[in-house]
Short mmCIF file of C-alpha atoms in Angstrom, two decimals:
data_model
loop_
_atom_site.label_atom_id
_atom_site.label_comp_id
_atom_site.label_asym_id
_atom_site.label_seq_id
_atom_site.Cartn_x
_atom_site.Cartn_y
_atom_site.Cartn_z
CA MET A 1 35.95 -43.01 145.80
CA PRO A 2 35.03 -44.19 148.83
CA PRO A 3 34.02 -47.96 149.26
CA TYR A 4 30.20 -47.31 151.03
CA ALA A 5 28.20 -44.97 149.08
CA ILE A 6 26.76 -44.71 152.80
CA HIS A 7 28.99 -45.14 156.16
CA ALA A 8 27.11 -43.94 159.58
CA GLU A 9 28.46 -44.08 163.14
CA GLY A 10 26.05 -43.61 166.44
CA LEU A 11 23.64 -41.86 164.53
CA ARG A 12 20.79 -40.30 166.54
CA LYS A 13 17.30 -38.95 166.15
CA ARG A 14 15.56 -37.48 169.03
CA TYR A 15 11.82 -35.52 169.67
CA GLY A 16 11.52 -34.39 172.27
CA ASP A 17 11.64 -37.37 174.60
CA THR A 18 10.97 -39.76 172.54
CA VAL A 19 14.68 -41.80 171.15
CA ALA A 20 12.92 -42.53 167.22
CA VAL A 21 16.73 -44.04 166.23
CA ASP A 22 19.41 -44.54 168.88
CA GLY A 23 23.06 -45.07 167.51
CA VAL A 24 22.37 -46.45 164.04
CA ASP A 25 25.45 -47.90 162.41
CA LEU A 26 25.17 -48.47 158.64
CA ALA A 27 27.33 -49.66 155.98
CA VAL A 28 26.04 -49.84 152.77
CA PRO A 29 28.41 -51.21 149.62
CA GLN A 30 28.74 -49.05 146.21
CA GLY A 31 26.80 -50.61 143.93
CA SER A 32 24.10 -53.10 146.14
CA VAL A 33 20.83 -53.70 147.24
CA TYR A 34 20.50 -53.08 151.07
CA GLY A 35 17.95 -53.97 152.22
CA PHE A 36 16.46 -51.81 156.03
CA LEU A 37 13.71 -54.06 157.71
CA GLY A 38 12.08 -53.68 160.53
CA PRO A 39 7.84 -53.18 161.51
CA ASN A 40 6.17 -49.71 161.44
CA GLY A 41 7.91 -47.48 164.57
CA ALA A 42 10.76 -49.01 164.03
CA GLY A 43 12.98 -45.55 163.03
CA LYS A 44 13.11 -46.62 159.30
CA THR A 45 12.21 -43.61 157.72
CA THR A 46 13.80 -41.28 160.40
CA THR A 47 16.94 -42.76 159.69
CA ILE A 48 16.10 -42.33 156.37
CA ARG A 49 15.26 -38.92 156.61
CA MET A 50 18.80 -37.94 158.42
CA LEU A 51 20.79 -39.80 155.40
CA ALA A 52 18.84 -37.67 152.60
CA THR A 53 19.81 -34.43 154.76
CA LEU A 54 16.16 -33.98 155.13
CA VAL A 55 16.75 -33.32 159.14
CA ARG A 56 19.70 -33.01 161.14
CA PRO A 57 20.65 -35.55 163.89
CA THR A 58 20.89 -34.89 167.40
CA ALA A 59 24.34 -36.87 167.83
CA GLY A 60 26.12 -39.08 165.44
CA ARG A 61 27.65 -38.58 162.52
CA ALA A 62 27.22 -40.10 158.21
CA ARG A 63 28.68 -39.97 154.96
CA ILE A 64 27.47 -40.22 151.72
CA PHE A 65 29.96 -41.70 149.12
CA GLY A 66 32.73 -39.96 151.80
CA ARG A 67 30.37 -36.52 151.84
CA ASP A 68 29.05 -35.55 155.60
CA ILE A 69 25.15 -35.39 155.46
CA VAL A 70 25.11 -32.04 157.60
CA ALA A 71 28.11 -30.10 156.55
CA ASP A 72 28.08 -31.19 153.19
CA ALA A 73 24.42 -31.63 152.68
CA ASP A 74 24.39 -29.97 148.90
CA ALA A 75 27.18 -31.69 147.57
CA VAL A 76 25.26 -35.09 149.11
CA ARG A 77 21.67 -33.94 147.75
CA ALA A 78 23.16 -33.80 144.54
CA ARG A 79 24.10 -37.35 144.23
CA ILE A 80 21.16 -39.35 145.95
CA GLY A 81 17.50 -39.56 144.82
CA LEU A 82 14.24 -40.19 147.24
CA THR A 83 10.89 -42.17 147.02
CA GLY A 84 8.74 -41.50 150.05
CA GLN A 85 6.09 -44.04 151.47
CA TYR A 86 3.56 -42.27 148.85
CA ALA A 87 3.13 -41.25 145.63
CA SER A 88 4.04 -37.22 145.54
CA VAL A 89 3.18 -37.42 141.52
CA ASP A 90 0.66 -34.66 140.86
CA ASP A 91 -2.68 -36.66 140.10
CA ASP A 92 -4.18 -33.49 137.75
CA LEU A 93 -0.67 -34.17 135.10
CA THR A 94 -0.66 -36.94 133.12
CA GLY A 95 2.60 -38.95 133.16
CA ARG A 96 3.88 -37.96 130.81
CA GLU A 97 3.83 -33.71 131.93
CA ASN A 98 4.74 -35.06 135.66
CA LEU A 99 8.32 -36.52 134.45
CA VAL A 100 8.98 -33.40 132.07
CA LEU A 101 7.82 -30.85 134.54
CA MET A 102 10.22 -32.68 137.15
CA GLY A 103 13.26 -32.70 134.27
CA ARG A 104 11.97 -29.25 133.78
CA LEU A 105 12.77 -28.22 137.57
CA LEU A 106 16.25 -30.38 137.59
CA GLY A 107 17.52 -28.18 134.81
CA HIS A 108 16.75 -30.02 131.35
CA ARG A 109 16.08 -28.01 128.05
CA HIS A 110 12.01 -28.89 127.24
CA ARG A 111 13.57 -30.86 124.20
CA ALA A 112 15.78 -33.03 126.72
CA ALA A 113 13.22 -33.10 129.54
CA ALA A 114 10.41 -35.00 127.29
CA GLU A 115 12.84 -37.38 125.13
CA ARG A 116 13.76 -38.18 128.95
CA ALA A 117 10.55 -39.04 129.79
CA ARG A 118 9.59 -40.67 127.09
CA GLU A 119 12.92 -43.07 127.70
CA LEU A 120 11.35 -43.42 131.04
CA LEU A 121 8.11 -43.99 130.47
CA ALA A 122 9.08 -46.88 128.12
CA ALA A 123 11.40 -48.52 130.23
CA PHE A 124 8.40 -48.59 133.33
CA GLY A 125 5.91 -49.85 131.38
CA LEU A 126 3.88 -46.91 131.12
CA GLU A 127 3.75 -45.39 127.66
CA ALA A 128 -0.34 -46.79 127.38
CA ALA A 129 -1.07 -44.67 129.90
CA ALA A 130 1.39 -41.79 129.10
CA HIS A 131 -1.26 -38.58 127.68
CA ARG A 132 -3.89 -40.15 131.37
CA ARG A 133 -3.92 -38.37 134.30
CA VAL A 134 -2.41 -39.79 136.92
CA LYS A 135 -5.52 -39.67 138.82
CA GLY A 136 -6.68 -42.74 136.71
CA TYR A 137 -3.75 -44.77 137.40
CA SER A 138 -3.56 -47.67 139.46
CA GLY A 139 -1.65 -47.99 143.32
CA GLY A 140 1.36 -49.64 141.17
CA MET A 141 1.56 -47.73 138.32
CA ARG A 142 1.65 -44.60 140.59
CA ARG A 143 4.38 -45.83 142.34
CA ARG A 144 6.54 -46.78 139.24
CA LEU A 145 5.40 -43.27 137.92
CA ASP A 146 7.04 -42.43 141.42
CA ILE A 147 9.98 -44.21 141.52
CA ALA A 148 10.57 -43.02 137.77
CA ALA A 149 10.48 -39.65 138.22
CA SER A 150 12.93 -40.04 141.13
CA ILE A 151 15.75 -40.99 138.83
CA VAL A 152 14.29 -38.63 135.63
CA VAL A 153 18.22 -37.84 136.45
CA THR A 154 19.55 -41.15 137.56
CA PRO A 155 21.31 -40.64 141.13
CA ASP A 156 24.20 -42.52 142.37
CA LEU A 157 21.86 -43.62 145.63
CA LEU A 158 18.12 -43.97 145.40
CA PHE A 159 16.22 -44.27 149.02
CA LEU A 160 13.32 -46.25 148.70
CA ASP A 161 10.90 -45.99 151.81
CA GLU A 162 8.32 -48.77 151.65
CA PRO A 163 7.98 -48.25 147.83
CA THR A 164 5.09 -51.49 147.82
CA THR A 165 3.82 -50.16 150.79
CA GLY A 166 -0.55 -50.86 150.13
CA LEU A 167 0.08 -52.50 146.57
CA ASP A 168 -1.28 -55.34 145.21
CA PRO A 169 1.01 -59.08 144.50
CA ARG A 170 1.02 -58.37 141.10
CA SER A 171 2.26 -54.35 141.51
CA ARG A 172 4.63 -55.36 143.74
CA THR A 173 6.51 -57.61 141.91
CA GLN A 174 6.43 -55.00 138.99
CA VAL A 175 8.34 -52.44 141.50
CA TRP A 176 10.91 -55.25 142.71
CA ASP A 177 11.66 -55.69 138.80
CA VAL A 178 12.31 -51.81 139.18
CA VAL A 179 14.47 -51.78 141.66
CA ARG A 180 16.28 -54.82 140.22
CA GLU A 181 16.40 -52.58 136.67
CA LEU A 182 18.15 -49.84 138.55
CA ALA A 183 20.86 -51.71 140.99
CA MET A 184 21.90 -53.08 137.18
CA GLY A 185 22.72 -50.13 136.29
CA GLY A 186 24.72 -49.67 139.08
CA THR A 187 22.40 -47.44 141.41
CA THR A 188 22.66 -48.13 144.73
CA VAL A 189 19.76 -48.87 146.18
CA LEU A 190 18.38 -48.11 150.78
CA LEU A 191 15.64 -50.16 150.55
CA THR A 192 12.75 -49.62 153.30
CA THR A 193 10.71 -52.29 154.09
CA GLN A 194 8.44 -54.12 156.30
CA TYR A 195 8.04 -56.39 153.76
CA LEU A 196 9.78 -60.07 154.71
CA GLU A 197 9.75 -61.30 151.58
CA GLU A 198 10.39 -58.00 149.69
CA ALA A 199 13.97 -57.95 151.53
CA ASP A 200 14.65 -61.37 150.72
CA ARG A 201 14.01 -61.18 147.06
CA LEU A 202 16.00 -57.65 147.01
CA ALA A 203 18.33 -57.12 149.32
CA ASP A 204 22.18 -57.99 148.99
CA ARG A 205 22.48 -57.33 152.52
CA LEU A 206 19.78 -56.14 155.65
CA ALA A 207 19.81 -54.22 158.42
CA VAL A 208 16.90 -55.82 161.13
CA ILE A 209 16.00 -52.64 163.06
CA ASP A 210 14.14 -52.65 166.03
CA HIS A 211 13.09 -49.41 168.86
CA GLY A 212 15.84 -47.13 167.36
CA ARG A 213 18.59 -49.52 167.07
CA ILE A 214 20.04 -51.73 164.48
CA ILE A 215 19.90 -56.14 166.09
CA ALA A 216 21.31 -57.38 162.84
CA GLU A 217 23.03 -57.42 159.95
CA GLY A 218 24.26 -59.43 156.96
CA THR A 219 23.22 -60.98 153.75
CA PRO A 220 19.21 -63.15 154.36
CA ALA A 221 21.35 -66.46 154.55
CA GLU A 222 23.70 -64.78 157.17
CA LEU A 223 20.90 -63.84 159.35
CA LYS A 224 18.93 -67.35 158.78
CA GLN A 225 21.94 -69.46 159.36
CA SER A 226 21.97 -67.52 162.87
CA VAL A 227 18.68 -68.78 164.03
CA GLY A 228 18.79 -72.21 162.39
CA ALA A 229 18.73 -74.85 159.72
CA GLY A 230 15.18 -75.02 159.73
CA VAL A 231 12.04 -74.16 161.67
CA VAL A 232 9.64 -76.31 163.07
CA HIS A 233 5.71 -75.96 163.29
CA VAL A 234 3.46 -78.37 165.89
CA ARG A 235 -0.22 -78.20 165.84
CA LEU A 236 -1.85 -79.77 168.38
CA ARG A 237 -5.59 -81.70 168.93
CA ASP A 238 -5.99 -80.07 172.88
CA PRO A 239 -4.64 -76.78 173.24
CA ALA A 240 -4.71 -77.12 176.60
CA ARG A 241 -1.74 -79.07 176.71
CA ARG A 242 0.48 -76.74 174.90
CA ASP A 243 2.58 -75.52 177.60
CA ASP A 244 3.77 -79.07 177.72
CA ALA A 245 4.09 -79.79 174.54
CA ALA A 246 6.28 -77.00 174.65
CA ARG A 247 8.50 -78.09 177.86
CA ILE A 248 9.13 -81.52 175.87
CA LEU A 249 10.17 -79.44 172.29
CA THR A 250 12.42 -77.19 174.59
CA ARG A 251 13.27 -80.60 176.50
CA VAL A 252 14.36 -82.72 172.66
CA LEU A 253 14.76 -79.06 170.24
CA ALA A 254 17.60 -77.64 173.17
CA VAL A 255 16.23 -74.38 171.91
CA PRO A 256 13.51 -71.08 172.66
CA VAL A 257 9.88 -72.48 171.74
CA ARG A 258 7.45 -70.09 171.01
CA HIS A 259 3.77 -70.19 171.39
CA GLU A 260 1.80 -69.04 167.91
CA GLU A 261 -1.12 -66.60 168.43
CA ASP A 262 -3.04 -69.56 167.66
CA PRO A 263 -3.41 -71.38 170.64
CA ALA A 264 -2.99 -74.85 169.54
CA ALA A 265 0.47 -73.92 167.76
CA LEU A 266 4.27 -74.07 168.67
CA SER A 267 7.46 -73.10 166.56
CA ALA A 268 11.37 -73.37 167.24
CA GLY A 269 13.68 -73.48 165.40
CA LEU A 270 16.33 -76.34 164.43
CA ASP A 271 19.86 -76.66 164.48
CA ASP A 272 19.73 -80.88 163.82
CA PRO A 273 16.56 -81.35 161.17
CA ALA A 274 17.22 -85.26 162.77
CA ARG A 275 15.85 -83.98 166.07
CA ALA A 276 12.04 -83.29 164.27
CA GLY A 277 11.21 -86.99 164.60
CA ALA A 278 12.51 -87.50 168.25
CA ALA A 279 10.91 -84.18 169.01
CA LEU A 280 7.44 -86.18 166.93
CA SER A 281 8.11 -89.18 169.06
CA GLU A 282 8.41 -87.89 172.62
CA LEU A 283 5.10 -85.88 172.03
CA ALA A 284 3.48 -89.08 171.88
CA HIS A 285 5.25 -90.71 174.37
CA GLY A 286 3.98 -88.33 176.53
CA GLY A 287 0.06 -88.69 175.24
CA ILE A 288 0.43 -85.42 173.36
CA GLU A 289 -1.49 -85.59 170.18
CA VAL A 290 -0.50 -83.53 167.24
CA SER A 291 -2.48 -82.47 164.25
CA ASP A 292 -0.07 -80.95 161.86
CA PHE A 293 3.63 -81.21 162.32
CA GLY A 294 6.20 -79.92 159.86
CA VAL A 295 9.48 -79.33 158.92
CA GLY A 296 10.44 -75.93 156.54
CA ARG A 297 12.98 -73.72 155.81
CA ILE A 298 13.74 -70.72 157.92
CA SER A 299 12.49 -67.76 156.88
CA LEU A 300 13.09 -63.52 157.46
CA ASP A 301 9.97 -63.62 159.69
CA GLU A 302 11.35 -66.82 161.90
CA VAL A 303 14.43 -64.71 161.62
CA PHE A 304 12.38 -61.17 163.18
CA LEU A 305 10.86 -63.26 165.59
CA ALA A 306 13.56 -65.09 166.97
CA LEU A 307 15.56 -61.47 167.08
CA THR A 308 12.98 -59.09 168.54
CA GLY A 309 10.29 -61.68 169.88
CA HIS A 310 7.38 -60.29 167.84
CA HIS A 311 6.77 -60.77 163.99
CA ALA A 312 7.26 -57.73 161.37
CA THR A 313 3.73 -57.93 161.06
CA PRO A 314 2.79 -55.20 158.22
CA LYS A 315 -0.21 -52.44 159.79
CA SER A 316 -2.61 -50.70 158.10
CA PRO A 317 -0.76 -48.31 154.88
CA LYS A 318 -2.81 -45.50 156.83
CA GLU A 319 -0.94 -45.92 160.43
CA ALA A 320 1.62 -43.46 160.72
CA THR A 321 5.71 -44.91 160.19
CA ALA A 322 8.46 -43.74 162.20
#
């Protein structure tokens, strides 16, 4: 078998004058959870739609388990599953009825479809709600049912397009558990997300996409290391001294210093933790009072900010995602 579940080269999609995806290269190993990280409008969903054979690329090529997404689209579809940003289950059916219906549509006889529905309801913790209409489900329950419906026939590759958008923390954790179980069972998962914590917890490797282009790729640890060993956060008593503080920090730390949204706050990557003390000392020597000073481990948020110049802050679930 080919070494990659997904191998894309120069994938590009244009809608009129708008370039949604601008030359994406991907190499996703089989059996992995691969994170596709970026803000709304970055090109994540458009890339997924091309790889899932829903739209044709304007340029470039991609193979799923060695099969071309254009020339061998039927063969690709036979090996993939797709869960979009919003649940696609029928509100007026029960959880069990949704899964049995999906099984029947995929060619199972009724007895086999019913048995598979029973297995999935148990695996996803939905047995107690099996005979309730989906319109009465919580957001987390609907999401789990939606994922269950996408694996009635377990795919070799599952596309999860922002599966936890709009969910509360408890429901999000439940979906994460589902993703881990799928990966442990051998399914390759391509997970698009704008939640940095989600990518950090689930992904073996990840790509950072912004404005239709991949700007970084690697393990979460590798991406963090590329920015620095840690991060220093400073909050000043007098916001008017922020530019002065930024100049001092830039000189002492020898790295770019970022102005945070808080008008009194600054942050910077830190290659050498020993410099943090020197930075605090120099600020005091310059007559700049500090109300808060801390050094912590670099996060994916700092990585994204360093790479793109802006935060990957999730927008409202109602807003469109490219």
